[in-house]
Amino acid sequence: MLQMLSQMNSLSDQGSELHGALKLHVSPAPVELLGRCAISLACQMNRLVAQRHLCLYERLQLLIDEQGSTETLN
C-alpha cells in the first residue's frame, strides 16, 4: 500500500507541473487506526444488540407459552 501511495505521490508531482494538482500526503498510520476503531465500534454495537434482543428460539417459546399450544404455529 505504501508503494502504491508513493507512486501516486510521484505521479502527482509530475502532474502538478502540468496541471497544478496538489501533492498527495502519505499517512497510513491514521487511516489504519480509524479502521480499527470503526471495526471495534461495530463489534461492540453487535454485542449490545445481541444481549438486548431475544433469539428466535426464545420468541417461539414465548408464542407457545402465550397460545398454550403449537397448533397455530404450523
Coordinates of C-alpha atoms in Angstrom, one line a residue:
M1 CA 0.0 0.0 0.0
L2 CA 2.9 2.3 0.8
Q3 CA 4.4 1.7 -2.6
M4 CA 1.1 2.5 -4.3
L5 CA 0.8 5.8 -2.3
S6 CA 4.4 6.7 -3.1
Q7 CA 3.8 6.0 -6.8
M8 CA 0.6 8.1 -6.7
N9 CA 2.6 10.9 -5.0
S10 CA 5.3 10.8 -7.7
L11 CA 2.6 10.9 -10.4
S12 CA 1.1 13.8 -8.6
D13 CA 4.5 15.6 -8.6
Q14 CA 4.7 15.1 -12.3
G15 CA 1.1 16.2 -12.9
S16 CA 1.5 19.3 -10.6
E17 CA 4.0 20.8 -13.0
L18 CA 1.5 20.4 -15.8
H19 CA -1.9 20.8 -14.2
G20 CA -1.3 22.5 -10.9
A21 CA -2.5 19.4 -8.9
L22 CA -1.9 19.1 -5.1
K23 CA 0.6 16.6 -3.8
L24 CA -0.7 13.6 -2.0
H25 CA 0.4 13.1 1.6
V26 CA 1.3 9.6 2.7
S27 CA -0.3 8.9 6.1
P28 CA -1.0 5.1 6.6
A29 CA -1.0 5.2 10.4
P30 CA -4.1 7.4 10.9
V31 CA -6.0 5.5 8.2
E32 CA -5.2 2.2 9.8
L33 CA -6.1 3.5 13.3
L34 CA -9.5 4.7 12.0
G35 CA -10.2 1.3 10.5
R36 CA -9.5 -0.4 13.8
C37 CA -11.8 2.0 15.8
A38 CA -14.6 1.5 13.3
I39 CA -14.4 -2.3 13.5
S40 CA -14.2 -2.3 17.3
L41 CA -17.2 0.0 17.5
A42 CA -19.2 -2.2 15.1
C43 CA -18.3 -5.3 17.3
Q44 CA -19.4 -3.5 20.4
M45 CA -22.7 -2.5 18.9
N46 CA -23.3 -6.0 17.7
R47 CA -22.7 -7.4 21.2
L48 CA -25.1 -4.9 22.7
V49 CA -27.8 -5.8 20.2
A50 CA -27.3 -9.5 20.8
Q51 CA -27.6 -9.0 24.5
R52 CA -30.8 -7.0 24.3
H53 CA -32.8 -8.9 21.7
L54 CA -34.4 -12.3 22.1
C55 CA -33.2 -15.1 19.8
L56 CA -35.7 -16.9 17.5
Y57 CA -36.0 -19.9 19.9
E58 CA -36.9 -17.6 22.8
R59 CA -39.5 -15.8 20.7
L60 CA -41.0 -19.1 19.6
Q61 CA -41.1 -20.2 23.2
L62 CA -42.9 -17.1 24.2
L63 CA -45.5 -17.6 21.5
I64 CA -46.1 -21.2 22.5
D65 CA -46.4 -20.1 26.2
E66 CA -49.0 -17.4 25.3
Q67 CA -51.0 -19.5 23.0
G68 CA -50.9 -22.7 25.0
S69 CA -50.2 -25.0 22.0
T70 CA -48.2 -25.3 18.8
E71 CA -51.2 -26.0 16.6
T72 CA -51.5 -22.4 15.3
L73 CA -47.7 -22.2 14.5
N74 CA -47.9 -24.9 11.8

